[in-house]
C-alpha cells in the first residue's frame, strides 16, 4: 500500500507540471493584460512599461514560467496584481466561508441522496420510485439560478424566514442565520441528480447474480441491501464524492454571489475578470493538487470498502 | 429648490438640539455593486475605492454639499488659495490642529497634518515605482518636477528634493507652481486621489498600502474583506467640522457590503438590511412609476412612498459614445466617402430605442461632447444625427457603397466592406450588439464582433487594432476641458481613443485652455463640436440618470453631482 501511495505521489509531479504549463499558456494567450487595468483610464507608454516591469511581464516567457515553478515549489504566489493583498491571505480568508457552506451541503446532500436512492432502488418500479424519478427529472430541468432567485425572493423576502444575505465573523451565527437558506437551495439543486445517479448504481448492483444467489441462500433483504449491495454500490458513490471534494475549495459561485458569502467562488470570478494571474495560479494549483490527492484517497477508500480491489 | 430648503431647515432644526459627535451606535449600511480594489489614493482609480478614499482622506479643497452647480470650497485650508496674477502660483494655508487618525505608524503620538503631507501626497502620483493611475492629471503640470521624475528613472522619486512646483513654505503653507495657468486646477485637487497621506504610514505599510489607509478624513478603515465588506468607523481625531450648526459626521459606523447581483441588492434594501441603495435596472419598474410619455418623469411606487422611502435622482456627469478609429483604412480618414460611411452608421443606429429598452428610459441622448452639469455644456447644440435608415442608405448609395450580388455593400473601390466592432461579453453587451446588428443589417453592411475583456480591448485599441468600440467617460472634474481633451490630437492613442487628429480642433482646444469658463470659451467649444459633428469620429450615445433610495429614517439624504458619497452628512433617526 505504501509503495502504491508513493508511486502515485511521484506520478503527480508530471501531472502538476502539465497543469502549470497549460495554465501558463492559456493565461498568456487569453488571460488578458492586467497592466491595462492597473494603468487607469489615461496613461503614458512609460507608465505602462513600468507596470509591466513591476509585474514581471517584461521578462521572457521561459523566465516567467520559471518564476511560476518557484512559486509552486514554495507555495508562495506573492501578492494579487489587482489589490496588492498577499495571495495566501486572500485564499486564507476565502476558504473558511466557502467550506462553511459547501461542506455541510456536501454531507447533507450525500446522506440524503444515498438514503433516498437506496429506498427508491429497493422499491424500484413502484409508484414511489416513479414519482421520485419524475420529481428528480423535473427538478433537474430547472436552472440552479431559478431556485436561487425564487428561493431568495419567497423564503427570505416574502416570508421573512431568512435574512436576504449576509455573513458574520462568528461561525455559529453563520451556521444558524446565514447558511441555512443557501444550504437549502444548494441541496435542492444537488439532490435530484445525485439521487438519480445513486439510484442507478443501486439498481445496477441489485440486478447482479450475487444478489439473486444471496436471496436463494435465504438472506434477508435488509442484509442483502446493507451488507452486499451497499458495499458494491458505494464504489461509484465514493468516486463521485471524491471527485466533488476538490471543488469545495472553489466554493459555490452563484450561492456566494447571491447571499453575500465571502468565499472562493467570487474570488475566482474577480481574479479572472481582473486578469489577476497570481490568484488564478494559486487557486488552479491548489485545486489540481486537491484533485490528485482526493483521487488517491478514493483509490484507498475503494480498498477499504472492498478488500477484493487490488491497488497496483 | 424646495428640497434644498427642506434639507437646510432639517439641518437647522437638528442643530437646535446642539452639536454632537458621531454616534457610534448609529450604523449606516450601504452597498457597492462592484468590488473595490484598495485604498491607496495613488494606486486606485475605480469609483468604489474612490468612495472610500473620500471618507478616509482629506483633499485640500472639496465641494459644497448643498451648492448646485458644484462649488469648490476650502477643506483643510483656511480659505481657497491665493492665486498669482498669471494663474500659475497657488498658495494654500492649512488649518492648524487637523490630525491623522490614530495609527501604530505614529508610535502613540498625535500626528498633525502639515503642508509637507500634501507635497508628499502629490509627488506620489509622479513616482515611477507607484504608477499612479492619476499621473495624467499631474504629469508635466508642476514647475521643475519633470527633472525630478527624470532623475528617478525607473526608481523611486526622491521626495526630499525641493522643487519649485511643489514647495512647503512653512508647516502650514503649501505653494504649488504650475508650468501653465490652469483653470481646473482646484477641481483636480478636490479629487479623492489628492487626499493627504502621512509619509511614515505609507512607509510603515509599504508592502500593502492599499489595505492600510491612514488619513485625516471623517472615517477610518476598521475592517476590510476585499470584495465583500468594508467597515468604516468615525475617526476619533477628526477635526470639529460644523456645517449649518451640525457637527459632522453624525453616524459612527458605515458598513459597505459588496452586492454584485441585482436581486439581493434590491431585496436587501427593501427588507431594510440596507439604508441607502441605488435602484438596479431590473427593479426600476418595481420601484418607480415611469411616465411612458416622458420616462424621465418618475415617482416612487405608492407602496414605497407610503413607507416614507426617499427618492433622489441625478444625471451622471458622463457621456457614452461609439468611436470610429480614425486611422483605420475602412472607417477612418477625412475623405468624403469615409465621413459618409460614419454618418450613415450613426443615422442607422436607433438610439432612442436603446434608451427606452436597455436604459428603461433612464438616460438622455448626448448632443454635445460636454454633458449637462459640466462647465461648457451647450444645451442648445444638437449635434447628434437623426435616426433615419432610409437617408443613411441613400447617403451610402451616393458615395459609391454599392450593394453586391450577396446583398451586402462593398467599398467605393469595389473591395468588400466589413466592419468589426469591439464588445464585451456580458448580457448587457449582447443587448447592445443586437441593436448594432440591426443597424448594420439595415445598411446592408457586414458587421462582425470582436469579443474581449475590457483590458484586452483597450490594449488592442492602443495598438490601433480596433475599428469601432463603445466607451463612457465620466467627469474627473466638472469642466469641459476634461471632455474636449478626448478628441485632442496629442491625446490620440490614449484618452483620444478615436485617434482623431484635426488641426483646427487642436488649435481651438489649445486656445480654450487659456480661457476661464465663460462665453468666450464656450464659443470655442461650439466650434470644436461642429468639427466633431462634421467629421463624425464618434456616434453620440447617452447620459445615464441614476435613482437612489433611502429609508424614511435616513436624514440629510441628498446626492451630489461629484462626491461619490455623502455619508458624513447623513444622520439616522430610527
PDB file of N, CA, C and O in Angstrom, chain A residues 31-33 36-37 39-43 47 50-51 54 83-85 94 149 152-153 156-157 163-165 169 257-258 260 262 266 272 274-275, chain B residues 35-37 43 128-129 131 133 136 208 210-211 223-226 228 260-261 263-264 267-268 270-271 273 453-456 459 462 473-474 476 494:
ATOM      1  N   UNK A  31      -5.636  35.315 -21.290  1.00  0.00           N
ATOM      2  CA  UNK A  31      -5.884  35.801 -19.926  1.00  0.00           C
ATOM      3  C   UNK A  31      -6.053  37.298 -19.795  1.00  0.00           C
ATOM      4  O   UNK A  31      -6.574  37.791 -18.802  1.00  0.00           O
ATOM      5  N   UNK A  32      -5.592  38.036 -20.776  1.00  0.00           N
ATOM      6  CA  UNK A  32      -5.703  39.495 -20.680  1.00  0.00           C
ATOM      7  C   UNK A  32      -4.487  40.090 -19.999  1.00  0.00           C
ATOM      8  O   UNK A  32      -3.812  39.429 -19.223  1.00  0.00           O
ATOM      9  N   UNK A  33      -4.237  41.345 -20.325  1.00  0.00           N
ATOM     10  CA  UNK A  33      -3.059  42.016 -19.794  1.00  0.00           C
ATOM     11  C   UNK A  33      -3.471  42.923 -18.635  1.00  0.00           C
ATOM     12  O   UNK A  33      -4.144  43.932 -18.828  1.00  0.00           O
ATOM     13  N   UNK A  36      -3.087  46.967 -18.271  1.00  0.00           N
ATOM     14  CA  UNK A  36      -4.046  47.925 -18.833  1.00  0.00           C
ATOM     15  C   UNK A  36      -5.170  48.251 -17.852  1.00  0.00           C
ATOM     16  O   UNK A  36      -5.879  49.221 -18.035  1.00  0.00           O
ATOM     17  N   UNK A  37      -5.351  47.399 -16.852  1.00  0.00           N
ATOM     18  CA  UNK A  37      -6.335  47.717 -15.810  1.00  0.00           C
ATOM     19  C   UNK A  37      -5.677  48.618 -14.773  1.00  0.00           C
ATOM     20  O   UNK A  37      -6.238  49.631 -14.359  1.00  0.00           O
ATOM     21  N   UNK A  39      -3.180  50.593 -15.040  1.00  0.00           N
ATOM     22  CA  UNK A  39      -2.707  51.907 -15.500  1.00  0.00           C
ATOM     23  C   UNK A  39      -3.789  52.981 -15.425  1.00  0.00           C
ATOM     24  O   UNK A  39      -3.478  54.167 -15.466  1.00  0.00           O
ATOM     25  N   UNK A  40      -5.043  52.601 -15.311  1.00  0.00           N
ATOM     26  CA  UNK A  40      -6.107  53.601 -15.237  1.00  0.00           C
ATOM     27  C   UNK A  40      -6.625  53.962 -16.616  1.00  0.00           C
ATOM     28  O   UNK A  40      -6.339  53.281 -17.604  1.00  0.00           O
ATOM     29  N   UNK A  41      -7.367  55.074 -16.681  1.00  0.00           N
ATOM     30  CA  UNK A  41      -8.046  55.358 -17.945  1.00  0.00           C
ATOM     31  C   UNK A  41      -7.221  56.209 -18.899  1.00  0.00           C
ATOM     32  O   UNK A  41      -7.566  56.342 -20.064  1.00  0.00           O
ATOM     33  N   UNK A  42      -6.169  56.797 -18.420  1.00  0.00           N
ATOM     34  CA  UNK A  42      -5.321  57.593 -19.301  1.00  0.00           C
ATOM     35  C   UNK A  42      -3.887  57.451 -18.808  1.00  0.00           C
ATOM     36  O   UNK A  42      -3.621  57.710 -17.636  1.00  0.00           O
ATOM     37  N   UNK A  43      -2.989  57.012 -19.664  1.00  0.00           N
ATOM     38  CA  UNK A  43      -1.628  56.745 -19.176  1.00  0.00           C
ATOM     39  C   UNK A  43      -0.629  56.815 -20.324  1.00  0.00           C
ATOM     40  O   UNK A  43      -0.991  56.707 -21.497  1.00  0.00           O
ATOM     41  N   UNK A  47       4.441  54.686 -18.232  1.00  0.00           N
ATOM     42  CA  UNK A  47       3.707  54.118 -17.094  1.00  0.00           C
ATOM     43  C   UNK A  47       3.395  52.649 -17.362  1.00  0.00           C
ATOM     44  O   UNK A  47       3.587  51.787 -16.494  1.00  0.00           O
ATOM     45  N   UNK A  50       6.469  50.615 -16.985  1.00  0.00           N
ATOM     46  CA  UNK A  50       6.826  50.457 -15.563  1.00  0.00           C
ATOM     47  C   UNK A  50       5.987  49.377 -14.899  1.00  0.00           C
ATOM     48  O   UNK A  50       6.491  48.566 -14.122  1.00  0.00           O
ATOM     49  N   UNK A  51       4.693  49.421 -15.194  1.00  0.00           N
ATOM     50  CA  UNK A  51       3.796  48.421 -14.578  1.00  0.00           C
ATOM     51  C   UNK A  51       4.187  47.028 -15.040  1.00  0.00           C
ATOM     52  O   UNK A  51       4.293  46.088 -14.246  1.00  0.00           O
ATOM     53  N   UNK A  54       7.194  45.938 -13.225  1.00  0.00           N
ATOM     54  CA  UNK A  54       6.951  45.564 -11.827  1.00  0.00           C
ATOM     55  C   UNK A  54       6.203  44.235 -11.693  1.00  0.00           C
ATOM     56  O   UNK A  54       6.403  43.501 -10.735  1.00  0.00           O
ATOM     57  N   UNK A  83      -5.181  43.924  -6.172  1.00  0.00           N
ATOM     58  CA  UNK A  83      -5.413  44.566  -4.870  1.00  0.00           C
ATOM     59  C   UNK A  83      -4.146  44.668  -4.033  1.00  0.00           C
ATOM     60  O   UNK A  83      -4.169  45.290  -2.968  1.00  0.00           O
ATOM     61  N   UNK A  84      -3.083  44.025  -4.481  1.00  0.00           N
ATOM     62  CA  UNK A  84      -1.805  44.007  -3.758  1.00  0.00           C
ATOM     63  C   UNK A  84      -1.863  43.223  -2.459  1.00  0.00           C
ATOM     64  O   UNK A  84      -0.914  43.257  -1.669  1.00  0.00           O
ATOM     65  N   UNK A  85      -2.941  42.543  -2.197  1.00  0.00           N
ATOM     66  CA  UNK A  85      -3.002  41.745  -0.973  1.00  0.00           C
ATOM     67  C   UNK A  85      -2.246  40.439  -1.199  1.00  0.00           C
ATOM     68  O   UNK A  85      -2.258  39.889  -2.300  1.00  0.00           O
ATOM     69  N   UNK A  94     -10.809  33.331   2.318  1.00  0.00           N
ATOM     70  CA  UNK A  94     -11.942  32.890   1.485  1.00  0.00           C
ATOM     71  C   UNK A  94     -12.343  31.436   1.715  1.00  0.00           C
ATOM     72  O   UNK A  94     -13.495  31.068   1.516  1.00  0.00           O
ATOM     73  N   UNK A 149     -32.962  32.466  -7.242  1.00  0.00           N
ATOM     74  CA  UNK A 149     -33.744  33.709  -7.327  1.00  0.00           C
ATOM     75  C   UNK A 149     -35.102  33.547  -6.646  1.00  0.00           C
ATOM     76  O   UNK A 149     -35.507  34.370  -5.825  1.00  0.00           O
ATOM     77  N   UNK A 152     -34.691  32.959  -2.761  1.00  0.00           N
ATOM     78  CA  UNK A 152     -34.350  34.180  -2.028  1.00  0.00           C
ATOM     79  C   UNK A 152     -35.564  35.119  -1.968  1.00  0.00           C
ATOM     80  O   UNK A 152     -35.842  35.729  -0.930  1.00  0.00           O
ATOM     81  N   UNK A 153     -36.270  35.192  -3.095  1.00  0.00           N
ATOM     82  CA  UNK A 153     -37.411  36.104  -3.153  1.00  0.00           C
ATOM     83  C   UNK A 153     -38.521  35.660  -2.195  1.00  0.00           C
ATOM     84  O   UNK A 153     -39.025  36.459  -1.410  1.00  0.00           O
ATOM     85  N   UNK A 156     -36.902  34.404   1.754  1.00  0.00           N
ATOM     86  CA  UNK A 156     -36.264  35.450   2.551  1.00  0.00           C
ATOM     87  C   UNK A 156     -37.069  36.741   2.507  1.00  0.00           C
ATOM     88  O   UNK A 156     -37.352  37.337   3.547  1.00  0.00           O
ATOM     89  N   UNK A 157     -37.468  37.155   1.299  1.00  0.00           N
ATOM     90  CA  UNK A 157     -38.140  38.455   1.181  1.00  0.00           C
ATOM     91  C   UNK A 157     -39.616  38.376   1.554  1.00  0.00           C
ATOM     92  O   UNK A 157     -40.085  39.088   2.443  1.00  0.00           O
ATOM     93  N   UNK A 163     -32.601  35.870   6.500  1.00  0.00           N
ATOM     94  CA  UNK A 163     -32.132  37.171   6.007  1.00  0.00           C
ATOM     95  C   UNK A 163     -31.875  37.083   4.505  1.00  0.00           C
ATOM     96  O   UNK A 163     -31.622  35.990   3.983  1.00  0.00           O
ATOM     97  N   UNK A 164     -31.967  38.216   3.818  1.00  0.00           N
ATOM     98  CA  UNK A 164     -31.739  38.213   2.370  1.00  0.00           C
ATOM     99  C   UNK A 164     -30.324  37.743   2.068  1.00  0.00           C
ATOM    100  O   UNK A 164     -30.095  36.920   1.179  1.00  0.00           O
ATOM    101  N   UNK A 165     -29.391  38.281   2.813  1.00  0.00           N
ATOM    102  CA  UNK A 165     -27.996  37.889   2.614  1.00  0.00           C
ATOM    103  C   UNK A 165     -27.212  38.338   3.838  1.00  0.00           C
ATOM    104  O   UNK A 165     -27.722  39.046   4.700  1.00  0.00           O
ATOM    105  N   UNK A 169     -18.557  37.193  11.356  1.00  0.00           N
ATOM    106  CA  UNK A 169     -17.262  36.618  11.742  1.00  0.00           C
ATOM    107  C   UNK A 169     -17.459  35.398  12.634  1.00  0.00           C
ATOM    108  O   UNK A 169     -16.522  34.647  12.884  1.00  0.00           O
ATOM    109  N   UNK A 257     -22.450  34.599  -4.495  1.00  0.00           N
ATOM    110  CA  UNK A 257     -22.751  35.943  -5.041  1.00  0.00           C
ATOM    111  C   UNK A 257     -24.115  36.445  -4.577  1.00  0.00           C
ATOM    112  O   UNK A 257     -24.280  37.613  -4.265  1.00  0.00           O
ATOM    113  N   UNK A 258     -25.092  35.554  -4.547  1.00  0.00           N
ATOM    114  CA  UNK A 258     -26.437  35.986  -4.181  1.00  0.00           C
ATOM    115  C   UNK A 258     -26.607  36.186  -2.674  1.00  0.00           C
ATOM    116  O   UNK A 258     -27.453  36.970  -2.245  1.00  0.00           O
ATOM    117  N   UNK A 260     -24.051  36.914  -0.446  1.00  0.00           N
ATOM    118  CA  UNK A 260     -23.009  37.739   0.179  1.00  0.00           C
ATOM    119  C   UNK A 260     -22.013  36.945   0.991  1.00  0.00           C
ATOM    120  O   UNK A 260     -21.533  37.411   2.023  1.00  0.00           O
ATOM    121  N   UNK A 262     -18.417  35.582   1.533  1.00  0.00           N
ATOM    122  CA  UNK A 262     -17.089  35.959   1.022  1.00  0.00           C
ATOM    123  C   UNK A 262     -16.211  34.748   0.737  1.00  0.00           C
ATOM    124  O   UNK A 262     -15.138  34.591   1.316  1.00  0.00           O
ATOM    125  N   UNK A 266     -16.530  33.783  -5.674  1.00  0.00           N
ATOM    126  CA  UNK A 266     -16.482  35.163  -6.143  1.00  0.00           C
ATOM    127  C   UNK A 266     -15.050  35.601  -6.416  1.00  0.00           C
ATOM    128  O   UNK A 266     -14.790  36.364  -7.341  1.00  0.00           O
ATOM    129  N   UNK A 272     -10.333  36.285 -12.482  1.00  0.00           N
ATOM    130  CA  UNK A 272     -10.349  36.090 -13.935  1.00  0.00           C
ATOM    131  C   UNK A 272     -10.701  37.410 -14.615  1.00  0.00           C
ATOM    132  O   UNK A 272     -10.078  37.816 -15.597  1.00  0.00           O
ATOM    133  N   UNK A 274     -10.185  40.381 -13.613  1.00  0.00           N
ATOM    134  CA  UNK A 274      -9.130  41.399 -13.496  1.00  0.00           C
ATOM    135  C   UNK A 274      -7.782  40.904 -14.000  1.00  0.00           C
ATOM    136  O   UNK A 274      -6.771  41.557 -13.767  1.00  0.00           O
ATOM    137  N   UNK A 275      -7.771  39.742 -14.611  1.00  0.00           N
ATOM    138  CA  UNK A 275      -6.511  39.142 -15.092  1.00  0.00           C
ATOM    139  C   UNK A 275      -5.484  39.077 -13.964  1.00  0.00           C
ATOM    140  O   UNK A 275      -4.310  39.392 -14.151  1.00  0.00           O
TER     141      UNK A 275
ATOM    142  N   UNK B  35     -16.874  45.313  -6.878  1.00  0.00           N
ATOM    143  CA  UNK B  35     -15.878  45.277  -5.806  1.00  0.00           C
ATOM    144  C   UNK B  35     -14.823  46.373  -5.940  1.00  0.00           C
ATOM    145  O   UNK B  35     -14.452  46.763  -7.046  1.00  0.00           O
ATOM    146  N   UNK B  36     -14.393  46.850  -4.797  1.00  0.00           N
ATOM    147  CA  UNK B  36     -13.330  47.850  -4.741  1.00  0.00           C
ATOM    148  C   UNK B  36     -11.975  47.169  -4.991  1.00  0.00           C
ATOM    149  O   UNK B  36     -11.902  45.948  -5.016  1.00  0.00           O
ATOM    150  N   UNK B  37     -10.913  47.980  -5.127  1.00  0.00           N
ATOM    151  CA  UNK B  37      -9.596  47.345  -5.327  1.00  0.00           C
ATOM    152  C   UNK B  37      -8.610  47.679  -4.220  1.00  0.00           C
ATOM    153  O   UNK B  37      -7.654  46.945  -4.007  1.00  0.00           O
ATOM    154  N   UNK B  43      -2.855  54.725  -5.919  1.00  0.00           N
ATOM    155  CA  UNK B  43      -2.800  53.437  -6.620  1.00  0.00           C
ATOM    156  C   UNK B  43      -4.127  52.964  -7.194  1.00  0.00           C
ATOM    157  O   UNK B  43      -4.152  52.004  -7.954  1.00  0.00           O
ATOM    158  N   UNK B 128       7.670  56.954 -10.284  1.00  0.00           N
ATOM    159  CA  UNK B 128       7.630  55.862 -11.284  1.00  0.00           C
ATOM    160  C   UNK B 128       7.418  54.482 -10.682  1.00  0.00           C
ATOM    161  O   UNK B 128       6.985  53.566 -11.379  1.00  0.00           O
ATOM    162  N   UNK B 129       7.698  54.316  -9.394  1.00  0.00           N
ATOM    163  CA  UNK B 129       7.501  52.981  -8.797  1.00  0.00           C
ATOM    164  C   UNK B 129       6.054  52.769  -8.370  1.00  0.00           C
ATOM    165  O   UNK B 129       5.655  51.662  -8.065  1.00  0.00           O
ATOM    166  N   UNK B 131       3.298  54.204 -10.211  1.00  0.00           N
ATOM    167  CA  UNK B 131       2.466  54.140 -11.419  1.00  0.00           C
ATOM    168  C   UNK B 131       1.034  54.585 -11.141  1.00  0.00           C
ATOM    169  O   UNK B 131       0.072  53.858 -11.398  1.00  0.00           O
ATOM    170  N   UNK B 133      -2.540  55.780 -11.356  1.00  0.00           N
ATOM    171  CA  UNK B 133      -3.470  55.915 -12.487  1.00  0.00           C
ATOM    172  C   UNK B 133      -3.929  57.363 -12.686  1.00  0.00           C
ATOM    173  O   UNK B 133      -4.595  57.656 -13.667  1.00  0.00           O
ATOM    174  N   UNK B 136      -1.754  61.211 -15.085  1.00  0.00           N
ATOM    175  CA  UNK B 136      -2.050  62.059 -16.251  1.00  0.00           C
ATOM    176  C   UNK B 136      -2.568  63.438 -15.846  1.00  0.00           C
ATOM    177  O   UNK B 136      -2.526  64.378 -16.619  1.00  0.00           O
ATOM    178  N   UNK B 208       1.860  46.962   1.606  1.00  0.00           N
ATOM    179  CA  UNK B 208       0.418  46.788   1.425  1.00  0.00           C
ATOM    180  C   UNK B 208      -0.339  48.084   1.723  1.00  0.00           C
ATOM    181  O   UNK B 208      -1.232  48.110   2.569  1.00  0.00           O
ATOM    182  N   UNK B 210      -2.474  49.569   0.095  1.00  0.00           N
ATOM    183  CA  UNK B 210      -3.891  49.532  -0.279  1.00  0.00           C
ATOM    184  C   UNK B 210      -4.787  49.110   0.874  1.00  0.00           C
ATOM    185  O   UNK B 210      -5.980  49.405   0.881  1.00  0.00           O
ATOM    186  N   UNK B 211      -4.215  48.358   1.815  1.00  0.00           N
ATOM    187  CA  UNK B 211      -5.034  47.841   2.913  1.00  0.00           C
ATOM    188  C   UNK B 211      -4.930  48.698   4.160  1.00  0.00           C
ATOM    189  O   UNK B 211      -5.631  48.434   5.137  1.00  0.00           O
ATOM    190  N   UNK B 223     -12.259  47.651   9.073  1.00  0.00           N
ATOM    191  CA  UNK B 223     -12.139  46.269   8.615  1.00  0.00           C
ATOM    192  C   UNK B 223     -12.329  46.229   7.109  1.00  0.00           C
ATOM    193  O   UNK B 223     -13.158  46.964   6.557  1.00  0.00           O
ATOM    194  N   UNK B 224     -11.568  45.382   6.461  1.00  0.00           N
ATOM    195  CA  UNK B 224     -11.711  45.232   5.008  1.00  0.00           C
ATOM    196  C   UNK B 224     -11.646  43.763   4.627  1.00  0.00           C
ATOM    197  O   UNK B 224     -10.631  43.116   4.869  1.00  0.00           O
ATOM    198  N   UNK B 225     -12.734  43.276   4.101  1.00  0.00           N
ATOM    199  CA  UNK B 225     -12.742  41.945   3.497  1.00  0.00           C
ATOM    200  C   UNK B 225     -12.896  42.192   2.005  1.00  0.00           C
ATOM    201  O   UNK B 225     -14.016  42.444   1.540  1.00  0.00           O
ATOM    202  N   UNK B 226     -11.794  42.153   1.262  1.00  0.00           N
ATOM    203  CA  UNK B 226     -11.865  42.567  -0.152  1.00  0.00           C
ATOM    204  C   UNK B 226     -13.004  41.892  -0.912  1.00  0.00           C
ATOM    205  O   UNK B 226     -13.215  40.695  -0.831  1.00  0.00           O
ATOM    206  N   UNK B 228     -16.049  41.972  -0.355  1.00  0.00           N
ATOM    207  CA  UNK B 228     -17.200  41.526   0.424  1.00  0.00           C
ATOM    208  C   UNK B 228     -17.705  42.593   1.393  1.00  0.00           C
ATOM    209  O   UNK B 228     -18.890  42.914   1.388  1.00  0.00           O
ATOM    210  N   UNK B 260     -23.060  42.229  -5.845  1.00  0.00           N
ATOM    211  CA  UNK B 260     -22.934  42.394  -7.300  1.00  0.00           C
ATOM    212  C   UNK B 260     -24.198  42.004  -8.059  1.00  0.00           C
ATOM    213  O   UNK B 260     -24.396  42.439  -9.178  1.00  0.00           O
ATOM    214  N   UNK B 261     -25.008  41.171  -7.457  1.00  0.00           N
ATOM    215  CA  UNK B 261     -26.236  40.742  -8.138  1.00  0.00           C
ATOM    216  C   UNK B 261     -27.372  41.720  -7.831  1.00  0.00           C
ATOM    217  O   UNK B 261     -27.479  42.239  -6.718  1.00  0.00           O
ATOM    218  N   UNK B 263     -30.791  41.300  -7.719  1.00  0.00           N
ATOM    219  CA  UNK B 263     -31.904  40.924  -6.833  1.00  0.00           C
ATOM    220  C   UNK B 263     -31.556  41.076  -5.356  1.00  0.00           C
ATOM    221  O   UNK B 263     -32.301  41.725  -4.609  1.00  0.00           O
ATOM    222  N   UNK B 264     -30.449  40.475  -4.899  1.00  0.00           N
ATOM    223  CA  UNK B 264     -30.158  40.641  -3.462  1.00  0.00           C
ATOM    224  C   UNK B 264     -29.922  42.096  -3.069  1.00  0.00           C
ATOM    225  O   UNK B 264     -30.270  42.497  -1.954  1.00  0.00           O
ATOM    226  N   UNK B 267     -33.536  43.524  -2.794  1.00  0.00           N
ATOM    227  CA  UNK B 267     -34.279  42.946  -1.674  1.00  0.00           C
ATOM    228  C   UNK B 267     -33.652  43.343  -0.332  1.00  0.00           C
ATOM    229  O   UNK B 267     -34.366  43.547   0.652  1.00  0.00           O
ATOM    230  N   UNK B 268     -32.336  43.443  -0.306  1.00  0.00           N
ATOM    231  CA  UNK B 268     -31.677  43.848   0.944  1.00  0.00           C
ATOM    232  C   UNK B 268     -32.110  45.256   1.331  1.00  0.00           C
ATOM    233  O   UNK B 268     -32.297  45.560   2.509  1.00  0.00           O
ATOM    234  N   UNK B 270     -35.067  46.722   0.348  1.00  0.00           N
ATOM    235  CA  UNK B 270     -36.495  46.673   0.687  1.00  0.00           C
ATOM    236  C   UNK B 270     -36.696  46.074   2.082  1.00  0.00           C
ATOM    237  O   UNK B 270     -37.538  46.521   2.850  1.00  0.00           O
ATOM    238  N   UNK B 271     -35.898  45.080   2.430  1.00  0.00           N
ATOM    239  CA  UNK B 271     -36.028  44.432   3.745  1.00  0.00           C
ATOM    240  C   UNK B 271     -35.252  45.164   4.839  1.00  0.00           C
ATOM    241  O   UNK B 271     -35.017  44.619   5.910  1.00  0.00           O
ATOM    242  N   UNK B 273     -32.166  45.772   5.177  1.00  0.00           N
ATOM    243  CA  UNK B 273     -30.809  45.355   5.503  1.00  0.00           C
ATOM    244  C   UNK B 273     -29.820  46.409   4.981  1.00  0.00           C
ATOM    245  O   UNK B 273     -28.647  46.364   5.321  1.00  0.00           O
ATOM    246  N   UNK B 453     -12.296  41.055 -23.042  1.00  0.00           N
ATOM    247  CA  UNK B 453     -12.398  41.749 -21.760  1.00  0.00           C
ATOM    248  C   UNK B 453     -11.934  43.188 -21.978  1.00  0.00           C
ATOM    249  O   UNK B 453     -11.191  43.480 -22.915  1.00  0.00           O
ATOM    250  N   UNK B 454     -12.331  44.068 -21.091  1.00  0.00           N
ATOM    251  CA  UNK B 454     -12.057  45.486 -21.266  1.00  0.00           C
ATOM    252  C   UNK B 454     -10.566  45.751 -21.453  1.00  0.00           C
ATOM    253  O   UNK B 454     -10.163  46.505 -22.350  1.00  0.00           O
ATOM    254  N   UNK B 455      -9.740  45.116 -20.621  1.00  0.00           N
ATOM    255  CA  UNK B 455      -8.301  45.415 -20.717  1.00  0.00           C
ATOM    256  C   UNK B 455      -7.719  44.921 -22.039  1.00  0.00           C
ATOM    257  O   UNK B 455      -6.830  45.561 -22.613  1.00  0.00           O
ATOM    258  N   UNK B 456      -8.242  43.816 -22.537  1.00  0.00           N
ATOM    259  CA  UNK B 456      -7.723  43.306 -23.815  1.00  0.00           C
ATOM    260  C   UNK B 456      -8.132  44.213 -24.974  1.00  0.00           C
ATOM    261  O   UNK B 456      -7.352  44.466 -25.894  1.00  0.00           O
ATOM    262  N   UNK B 459      -6.097  47.317 -24.854  1.00  0.00           N
ATOM    263  CA  UNK B 459      -4.754  47.061 -25.400  1.00  0.00           C
ATOM    264  C   UNK B 459      -4.797  47.062 -26.929  1.00  0.00           C
ATOM    265  O   UNK B 459      -3.977  47.706 -27.593  1.00  0.00           O
ATOM    266  N   UNK B 462      -5.144  50.567 -28.254  1.00  0.00           N
ATOM    267  CA  UNK B 462      -3.893  51.335 -28.202  1.00  0.00           C
ATOM    268  C   UNK B 462      -2.892  50.843 -29.249  1.00  0.00           C
ATOM    269  O   UNK B 462      -1.974  51.564 -29.612  1.00  0.00           O
ATOM    270  N   UNK B 473     -17.258  58.094 -20.631  1.00  0.00           N
ATOM    271  CA  UNK B 473     -16.293  58.936 -19.925  1.00  0.00           C
ATOM    272  C   UNK B 473     -17.048  59.715 -18.856  1.00  0.00           C
ATOM    273  O   UNK B 473     -17.962  60.477 -19.143  1.00  0.00           O
ATOM    274  N   UNK B 474     -16.660  59.487 -17.617  1.00  0.00           N
ATOM    275  CA  UNK B 474     -17.251  60.224 -16.500  1.00  0.00           C
ATOM    276  C   UNK B 474     -16.328  61.360 -16.121  1.00  0.00           C
ATOM    277  O   UNK B 474     -15.101  61.246 -16.228  1.00  0.00           O
ATOM    278  N   UNK B 476     -13.891  63.630 -14.387  1.00  0.00           N
ATOM    279  CA  UNK B 476     -12.953  63.615 -13.260  1.00  0.00           C
ATOM    280  C   UNK B 476     -13.157  64.890 -12.454  1.00  0.00           C
ATOM    281  O   UNK B 476     -12.986  64.918 -11.255  1.00  0.00           O
ATOM    282  N   UNK B 494      -4.445  57.531 -26.505  1.00  0.00           N
ATOM    283  CA  UNK B 494      -4.609  57.482 -25.040  1.00  0.00           C
ATOM    284  C   UNK B 494      -6.081  57.797 -24.755  1.00  0.00           C
ATOM    285  O   UNK B 494      -6.949  57.005 -25.116  1.00  0.00           O
TER     286      UNK B 494
END
